[in-house]
Short mmCIF file of C-alpha atoms in Angstrom, two decimals:
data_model
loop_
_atom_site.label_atom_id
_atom_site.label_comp_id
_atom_site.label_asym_id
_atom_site.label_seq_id
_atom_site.Cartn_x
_atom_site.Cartn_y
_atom_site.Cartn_z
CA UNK E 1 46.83 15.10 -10.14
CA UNK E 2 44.84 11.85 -11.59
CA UNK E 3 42.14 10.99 -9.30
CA UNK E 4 40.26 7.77 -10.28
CA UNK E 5 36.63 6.56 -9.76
CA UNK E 6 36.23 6.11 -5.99
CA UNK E 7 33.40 3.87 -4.58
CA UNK E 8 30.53 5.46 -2.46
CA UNK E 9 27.00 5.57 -2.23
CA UNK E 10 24.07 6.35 -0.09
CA UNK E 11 24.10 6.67 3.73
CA UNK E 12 27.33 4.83 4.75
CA UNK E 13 29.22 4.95 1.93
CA UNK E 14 31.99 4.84 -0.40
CA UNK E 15 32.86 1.04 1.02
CA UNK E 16 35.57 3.17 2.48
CA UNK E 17 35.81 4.75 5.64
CA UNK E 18 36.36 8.86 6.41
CA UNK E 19 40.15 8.77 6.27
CA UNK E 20 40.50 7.01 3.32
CA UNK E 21 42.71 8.09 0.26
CA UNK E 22 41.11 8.60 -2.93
CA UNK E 23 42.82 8.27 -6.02
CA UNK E 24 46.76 9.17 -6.61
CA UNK E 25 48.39 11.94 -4.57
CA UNK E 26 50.03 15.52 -6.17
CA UNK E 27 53.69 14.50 -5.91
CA UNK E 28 56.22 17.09 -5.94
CA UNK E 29 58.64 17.76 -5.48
CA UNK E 30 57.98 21.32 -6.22
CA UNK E 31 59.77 24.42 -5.64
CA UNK E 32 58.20 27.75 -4.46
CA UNK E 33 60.10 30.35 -7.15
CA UNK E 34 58.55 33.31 -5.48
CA UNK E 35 60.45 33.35 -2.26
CA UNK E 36 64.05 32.69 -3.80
CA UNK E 37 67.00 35.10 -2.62
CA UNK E 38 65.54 35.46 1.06
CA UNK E 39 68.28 38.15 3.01
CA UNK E 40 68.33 37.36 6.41
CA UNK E 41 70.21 39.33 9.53
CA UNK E 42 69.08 36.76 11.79
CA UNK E 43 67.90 32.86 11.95
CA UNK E 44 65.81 32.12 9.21
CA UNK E 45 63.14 29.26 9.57
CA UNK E 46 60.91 27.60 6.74
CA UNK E 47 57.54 26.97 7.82
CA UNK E 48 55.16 25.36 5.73
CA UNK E 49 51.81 25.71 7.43
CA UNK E 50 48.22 24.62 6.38
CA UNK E 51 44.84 26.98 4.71
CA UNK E 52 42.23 24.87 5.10
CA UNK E 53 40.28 23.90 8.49
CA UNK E 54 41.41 21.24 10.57
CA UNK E 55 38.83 18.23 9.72
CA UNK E 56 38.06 17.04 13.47
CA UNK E 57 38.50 13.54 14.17
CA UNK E 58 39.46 12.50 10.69
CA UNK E 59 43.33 11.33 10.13
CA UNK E 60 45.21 9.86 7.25
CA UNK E 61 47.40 6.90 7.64
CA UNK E 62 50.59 8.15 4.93
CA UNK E 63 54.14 6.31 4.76
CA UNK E 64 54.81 9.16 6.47
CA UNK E 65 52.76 8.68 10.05
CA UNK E 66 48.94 9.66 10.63
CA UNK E 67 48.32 13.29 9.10
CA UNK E 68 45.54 15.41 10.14
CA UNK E 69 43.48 16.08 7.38
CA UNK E 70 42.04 19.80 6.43
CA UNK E 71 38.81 20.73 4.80
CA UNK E 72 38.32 21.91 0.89
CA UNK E 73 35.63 23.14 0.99
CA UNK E 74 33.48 20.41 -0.45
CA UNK E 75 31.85 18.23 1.82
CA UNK E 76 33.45 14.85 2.34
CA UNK E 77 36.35 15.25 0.56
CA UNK E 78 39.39 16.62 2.53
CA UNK E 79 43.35 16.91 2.05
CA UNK E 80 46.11 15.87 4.04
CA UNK E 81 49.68 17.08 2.69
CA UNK E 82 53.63 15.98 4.09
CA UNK E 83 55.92 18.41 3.13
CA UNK E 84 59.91 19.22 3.71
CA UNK E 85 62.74 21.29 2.44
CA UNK E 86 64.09 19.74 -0.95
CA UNK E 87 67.01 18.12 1.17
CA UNK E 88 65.00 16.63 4.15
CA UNK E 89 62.92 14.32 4.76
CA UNK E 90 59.09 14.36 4.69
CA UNK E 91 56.55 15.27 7.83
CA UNK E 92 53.34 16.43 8.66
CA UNK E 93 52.54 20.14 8.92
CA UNK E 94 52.53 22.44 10.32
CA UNK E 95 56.06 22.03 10.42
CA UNK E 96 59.97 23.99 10.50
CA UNK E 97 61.28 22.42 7.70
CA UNK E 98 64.66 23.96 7.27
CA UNK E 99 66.70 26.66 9.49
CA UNK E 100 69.91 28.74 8.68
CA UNK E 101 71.98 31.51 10.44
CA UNK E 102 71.96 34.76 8.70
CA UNK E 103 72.92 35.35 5.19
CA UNK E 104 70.79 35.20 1.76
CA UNK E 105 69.21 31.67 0.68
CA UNK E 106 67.23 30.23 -2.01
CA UNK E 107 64.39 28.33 -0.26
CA UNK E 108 61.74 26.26 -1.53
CA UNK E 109 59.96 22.88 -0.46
CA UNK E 110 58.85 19.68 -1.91
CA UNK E 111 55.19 18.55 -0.91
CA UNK E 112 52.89 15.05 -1.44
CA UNK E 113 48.63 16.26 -0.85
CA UNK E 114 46.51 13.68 -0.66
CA UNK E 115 42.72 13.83 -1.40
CA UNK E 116 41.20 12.20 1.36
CA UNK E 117 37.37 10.78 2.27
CA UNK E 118 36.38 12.57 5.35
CA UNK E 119 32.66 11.71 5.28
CA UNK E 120 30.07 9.81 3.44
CA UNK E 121 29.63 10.48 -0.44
CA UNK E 122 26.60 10.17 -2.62
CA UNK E 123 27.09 8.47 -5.95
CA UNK E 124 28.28 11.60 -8.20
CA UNK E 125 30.97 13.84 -9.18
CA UNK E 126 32.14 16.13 -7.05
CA UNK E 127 34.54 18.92 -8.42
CA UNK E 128 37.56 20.77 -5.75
CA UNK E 129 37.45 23.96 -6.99
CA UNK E 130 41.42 25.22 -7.40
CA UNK E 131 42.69 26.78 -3.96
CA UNK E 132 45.30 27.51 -2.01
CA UNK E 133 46.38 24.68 -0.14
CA UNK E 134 49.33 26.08 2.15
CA UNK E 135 51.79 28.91 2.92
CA UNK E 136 55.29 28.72 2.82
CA UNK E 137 57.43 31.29 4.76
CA UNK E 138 60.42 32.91 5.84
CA UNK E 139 60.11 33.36 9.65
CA UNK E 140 62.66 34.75 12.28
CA UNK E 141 61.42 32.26 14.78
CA UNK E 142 61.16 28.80 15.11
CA UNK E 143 58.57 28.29 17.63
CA UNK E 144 56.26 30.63 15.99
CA UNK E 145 55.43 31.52 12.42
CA UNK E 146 56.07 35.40 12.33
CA UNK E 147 55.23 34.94 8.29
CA UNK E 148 58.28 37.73 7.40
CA UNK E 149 57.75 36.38 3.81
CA UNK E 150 55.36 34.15 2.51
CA UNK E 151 54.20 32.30 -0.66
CA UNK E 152 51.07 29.93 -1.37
CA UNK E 153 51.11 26.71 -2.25
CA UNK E 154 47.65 25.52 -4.90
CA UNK E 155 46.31 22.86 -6.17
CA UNK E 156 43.99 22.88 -9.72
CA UNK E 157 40.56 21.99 -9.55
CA UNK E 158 40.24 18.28 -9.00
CA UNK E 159 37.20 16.09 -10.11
CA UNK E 160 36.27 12.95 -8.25
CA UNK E 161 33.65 10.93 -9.36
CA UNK E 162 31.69 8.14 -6.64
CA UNK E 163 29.60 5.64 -7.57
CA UNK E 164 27.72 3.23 -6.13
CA UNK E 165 28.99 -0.42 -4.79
CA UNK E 166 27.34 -3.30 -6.30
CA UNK E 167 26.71 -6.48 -5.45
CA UNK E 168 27.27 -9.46 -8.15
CA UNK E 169 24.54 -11.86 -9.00
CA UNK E 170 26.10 -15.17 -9.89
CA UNK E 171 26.24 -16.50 -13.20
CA UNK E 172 24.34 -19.51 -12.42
CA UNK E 173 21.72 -17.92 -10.82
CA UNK E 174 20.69 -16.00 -13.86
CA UNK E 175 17.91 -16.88 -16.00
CA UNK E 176 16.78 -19.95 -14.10
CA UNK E 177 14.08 -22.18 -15.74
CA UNK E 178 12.23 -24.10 -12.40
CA UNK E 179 10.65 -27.21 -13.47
CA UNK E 180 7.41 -28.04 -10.94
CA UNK E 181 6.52 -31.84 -11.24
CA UNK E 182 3.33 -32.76 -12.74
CA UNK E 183 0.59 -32.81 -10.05
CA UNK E 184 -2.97 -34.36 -10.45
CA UNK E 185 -6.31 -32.13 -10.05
CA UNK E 186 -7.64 -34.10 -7.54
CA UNK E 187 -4.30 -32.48 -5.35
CA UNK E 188 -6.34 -29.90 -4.85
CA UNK E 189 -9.40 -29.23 -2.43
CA UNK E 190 -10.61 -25.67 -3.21
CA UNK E 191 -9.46 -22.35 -3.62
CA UNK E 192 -5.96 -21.35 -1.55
CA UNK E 193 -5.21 -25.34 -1.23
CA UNK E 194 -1.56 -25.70 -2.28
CA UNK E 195 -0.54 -29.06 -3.11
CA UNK E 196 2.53 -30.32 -1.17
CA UNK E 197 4.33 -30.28 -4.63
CA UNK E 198 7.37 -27.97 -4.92
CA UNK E 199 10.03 -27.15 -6.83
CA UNK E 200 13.58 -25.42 -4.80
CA UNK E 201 15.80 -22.82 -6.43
CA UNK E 202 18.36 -20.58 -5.06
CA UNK E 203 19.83 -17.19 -6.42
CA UNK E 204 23.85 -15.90 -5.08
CA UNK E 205 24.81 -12.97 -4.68
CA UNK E 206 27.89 -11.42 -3.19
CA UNK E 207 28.26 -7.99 -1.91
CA UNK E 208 30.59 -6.12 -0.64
CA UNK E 209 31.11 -4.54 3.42
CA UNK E 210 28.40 -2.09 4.47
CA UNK E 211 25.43 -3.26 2.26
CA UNK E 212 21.71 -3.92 3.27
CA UNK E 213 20.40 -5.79 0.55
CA UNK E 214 17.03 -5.82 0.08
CA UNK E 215 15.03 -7.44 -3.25
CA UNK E 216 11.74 -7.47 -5.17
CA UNK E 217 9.70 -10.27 -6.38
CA UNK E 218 7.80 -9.27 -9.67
CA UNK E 219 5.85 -10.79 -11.65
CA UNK E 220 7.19 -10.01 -15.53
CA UNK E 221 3.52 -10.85 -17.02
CA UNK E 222 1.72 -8.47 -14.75
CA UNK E 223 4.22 -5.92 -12.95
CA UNK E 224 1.62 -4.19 -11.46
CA UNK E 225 0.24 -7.02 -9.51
CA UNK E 226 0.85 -7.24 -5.76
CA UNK E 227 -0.59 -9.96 -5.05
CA UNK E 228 1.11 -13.36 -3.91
CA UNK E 229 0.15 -15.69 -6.88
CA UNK E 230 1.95 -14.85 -10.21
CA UNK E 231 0.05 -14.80 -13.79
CA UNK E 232 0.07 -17.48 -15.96
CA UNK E 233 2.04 -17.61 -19.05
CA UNK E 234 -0.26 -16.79 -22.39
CA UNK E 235 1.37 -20.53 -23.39
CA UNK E 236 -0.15 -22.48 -20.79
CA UNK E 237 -3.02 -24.48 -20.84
CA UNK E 238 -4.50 -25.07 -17.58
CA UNK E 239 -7.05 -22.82 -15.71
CA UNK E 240 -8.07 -22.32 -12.42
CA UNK E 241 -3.96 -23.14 -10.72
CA UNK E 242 -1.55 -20.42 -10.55
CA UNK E 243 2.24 -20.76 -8.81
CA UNK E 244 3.40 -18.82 -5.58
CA UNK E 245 6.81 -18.30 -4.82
CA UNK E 246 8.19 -18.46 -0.86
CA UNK E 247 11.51 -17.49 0.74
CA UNK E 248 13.63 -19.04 3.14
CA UNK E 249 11.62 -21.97 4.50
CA UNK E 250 8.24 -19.28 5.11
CA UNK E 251 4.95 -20.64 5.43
CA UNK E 252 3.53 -17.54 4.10
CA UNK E 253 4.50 -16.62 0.19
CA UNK E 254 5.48 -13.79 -0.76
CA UNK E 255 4.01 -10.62 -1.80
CA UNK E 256 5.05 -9.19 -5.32
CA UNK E 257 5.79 -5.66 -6.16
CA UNK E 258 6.63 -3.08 -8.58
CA UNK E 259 10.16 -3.69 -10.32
CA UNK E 260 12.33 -1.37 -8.91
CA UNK E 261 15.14 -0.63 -6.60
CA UNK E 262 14.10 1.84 -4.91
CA UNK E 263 14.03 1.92 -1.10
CA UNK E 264 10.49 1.33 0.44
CA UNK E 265 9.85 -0.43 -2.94
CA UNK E 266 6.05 -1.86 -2.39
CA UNK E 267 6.64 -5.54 -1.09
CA UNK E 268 10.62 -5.09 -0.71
CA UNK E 269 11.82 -7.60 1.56
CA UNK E 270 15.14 -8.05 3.78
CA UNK E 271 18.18 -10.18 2.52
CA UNK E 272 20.95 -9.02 5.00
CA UNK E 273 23.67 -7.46 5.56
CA UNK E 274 23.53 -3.58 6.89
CA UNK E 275 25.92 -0.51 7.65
CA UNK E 276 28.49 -3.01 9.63
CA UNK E 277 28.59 -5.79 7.86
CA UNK E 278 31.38 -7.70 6.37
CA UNK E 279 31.55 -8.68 2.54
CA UNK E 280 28.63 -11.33 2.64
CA UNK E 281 27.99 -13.90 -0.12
CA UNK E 282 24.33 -14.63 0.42
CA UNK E 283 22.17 -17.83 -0.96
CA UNK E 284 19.18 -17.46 -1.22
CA UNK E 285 16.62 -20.01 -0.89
CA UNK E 286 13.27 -19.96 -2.78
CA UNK E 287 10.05 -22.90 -3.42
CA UNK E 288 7.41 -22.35 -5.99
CA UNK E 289 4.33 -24.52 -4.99
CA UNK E 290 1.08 -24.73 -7.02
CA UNK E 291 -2.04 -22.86 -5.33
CA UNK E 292 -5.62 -23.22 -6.64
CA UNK E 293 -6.89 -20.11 -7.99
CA UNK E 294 -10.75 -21.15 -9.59
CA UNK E 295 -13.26 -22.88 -8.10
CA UNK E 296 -12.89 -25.29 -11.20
CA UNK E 297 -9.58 -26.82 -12.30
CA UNK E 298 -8.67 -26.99 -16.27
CA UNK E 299 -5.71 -29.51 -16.59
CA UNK E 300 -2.92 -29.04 -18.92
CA UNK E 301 0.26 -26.47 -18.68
CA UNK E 302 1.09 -23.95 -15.79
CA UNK E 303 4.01 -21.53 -16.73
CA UNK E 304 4.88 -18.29 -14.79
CA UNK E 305 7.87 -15.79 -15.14
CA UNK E 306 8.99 -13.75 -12.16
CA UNK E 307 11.90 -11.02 -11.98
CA UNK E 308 13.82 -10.01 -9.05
CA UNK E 309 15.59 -6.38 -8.08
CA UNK E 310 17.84 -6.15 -5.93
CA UNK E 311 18.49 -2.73 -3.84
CA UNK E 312 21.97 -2.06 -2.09
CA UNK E 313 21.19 0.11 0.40
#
């Protein structure tokens, strides 16, 4: 069975919902040797029924109708199987799949399992340890499985591997160089005055359903400050005048913090989106405005660099 890299994550994850298939399906059709050359004096019924527990309120939309989908024993991860006599037609199980008069048969069955999402997945790999999966028998009734001869049906250990989804920053929103116009000293009237003097910017980022975003303004010369005015640049050449960056028409600037992702990062602040949401391509708007930091201004050259992390949570 090939099982490829499935998308998850923390809390609601996997930008897929419990129900959803994950990677390609075991497809058969395979026949059980072990129960060839069944004698029967009466009826004869194949039943193919499931192992695992029945996964409760979790389906799988197959070609084949909605399947109920049974537990392997890993958390999140669940199976859901069709099977059918090699000269019928697919179905869900539990299920009679073939029945004969009396006489001696070679029986067997053909199968499809599907791996299956049946609850939220960290980013990781997660291995399903080889097991049976079903039993396949030779009953004497066809409204109940009397088991007169059985085989099992197993899958080999299966290794699925979830990561987290990601949001894409676009390309022209990387690397920005944000030109403030010149602005005279006598702008200024003391310590916290700001100049009306700004400069815009905006950074884009798509993401995908089911994402908070969140982000982190840091300042690259000092990433330990968490203050709201970034450090000068060791290339400029005024004193006394630092730059603030604010978001999305605020009065207030904001605070910087560590650079980092995680969640409660010092100073992280909310973009959008959230456990409901719809793929959102988000713009967002930033100003950096001139604040006096001395009681004395120095003219000449103001440079800052700031970073910001993202956190899809």
């Amino acid at each position: 069975m090939v099982i490829n890299a499935i998308t998850g994550g923390s809390g609601p994850s996997a930008n897929a919902n419990p129900g959803t298939q994950l990677g390609s399906p075991y497809n058969s059709p395979l026949t059980i040797g072990s129960i060839r050359g069944i004698s029967c004096a009466v009826n004869m019924h194949e039943w193919v029924v499931p192992v695992g527990t029945l996964v409760s309120g979790v389906t799988f939309s197959s070609p084949y109708g909605a399947l109920p989908v049974y537990s392997t024993g890993v958390p999140g991860i669940g199976i859901a199987m069709v099977a059918a006599d090699n000269n019928q037609s697919f179905g869900s199980i539990p299920r009679v799949t073939y029945s004969v008069g009396p006489g001696t048969y070679f029986i067997g069955v053909k199968t499809i399992v599907y791996v299956v999402l049946t609850a939220p997945l960290n980013a990781g790999s997660y291995t399903i340890p080889a097991q049976n999966v079903a039993q396949i028998c030779a009953s004497t009734s066809g409204t109940t499985n009397t088991k007169d001869n059985c085989a099992y049906l197993s899958i080999g250990a299966v290794t699925v591997t979830s990561t987290y989804a990601s949001c894409t920053i676009q390309p022209a929103s990387v690397n920005q160089t944000v030109a403030l116009p010149r602005v005279l000293v006598s702008n200024f009237s003391g310590v916290g005055s700001r100049p009306s003097t700004s400069a815009a910017f905006h950074i884009a980022i798509n993401c995908p359903a089911k994402i908070t975003l969140k982000a982190t303004m840091t300042d690259a010369n000092n990433p330990g400050n968490t203050g709201s005015t970034l450090t000068l640049t060791p290339g400029s050449s005024a004193s006394g005048v630092g730059i603030q960056i604010y978001y999305n028409g605020s009065d207030t600037p904001l605070s910087l913090g560590p650079d980092s992702a995680a969640a409660g990062n010092r100073n992280q602040f909310l973009v959008g989106g959230g456990s409901s949401a719809p793929a959102t391509n988000f713009t967002l708007p930033f100003e950096a405005k001139y604040v006096q930091t001395g009681l004395s201004i120095v003219p000449g050259s103001v440079g800052s660099l700031a970073t910001i992390t993202f956190s899809y949570q």
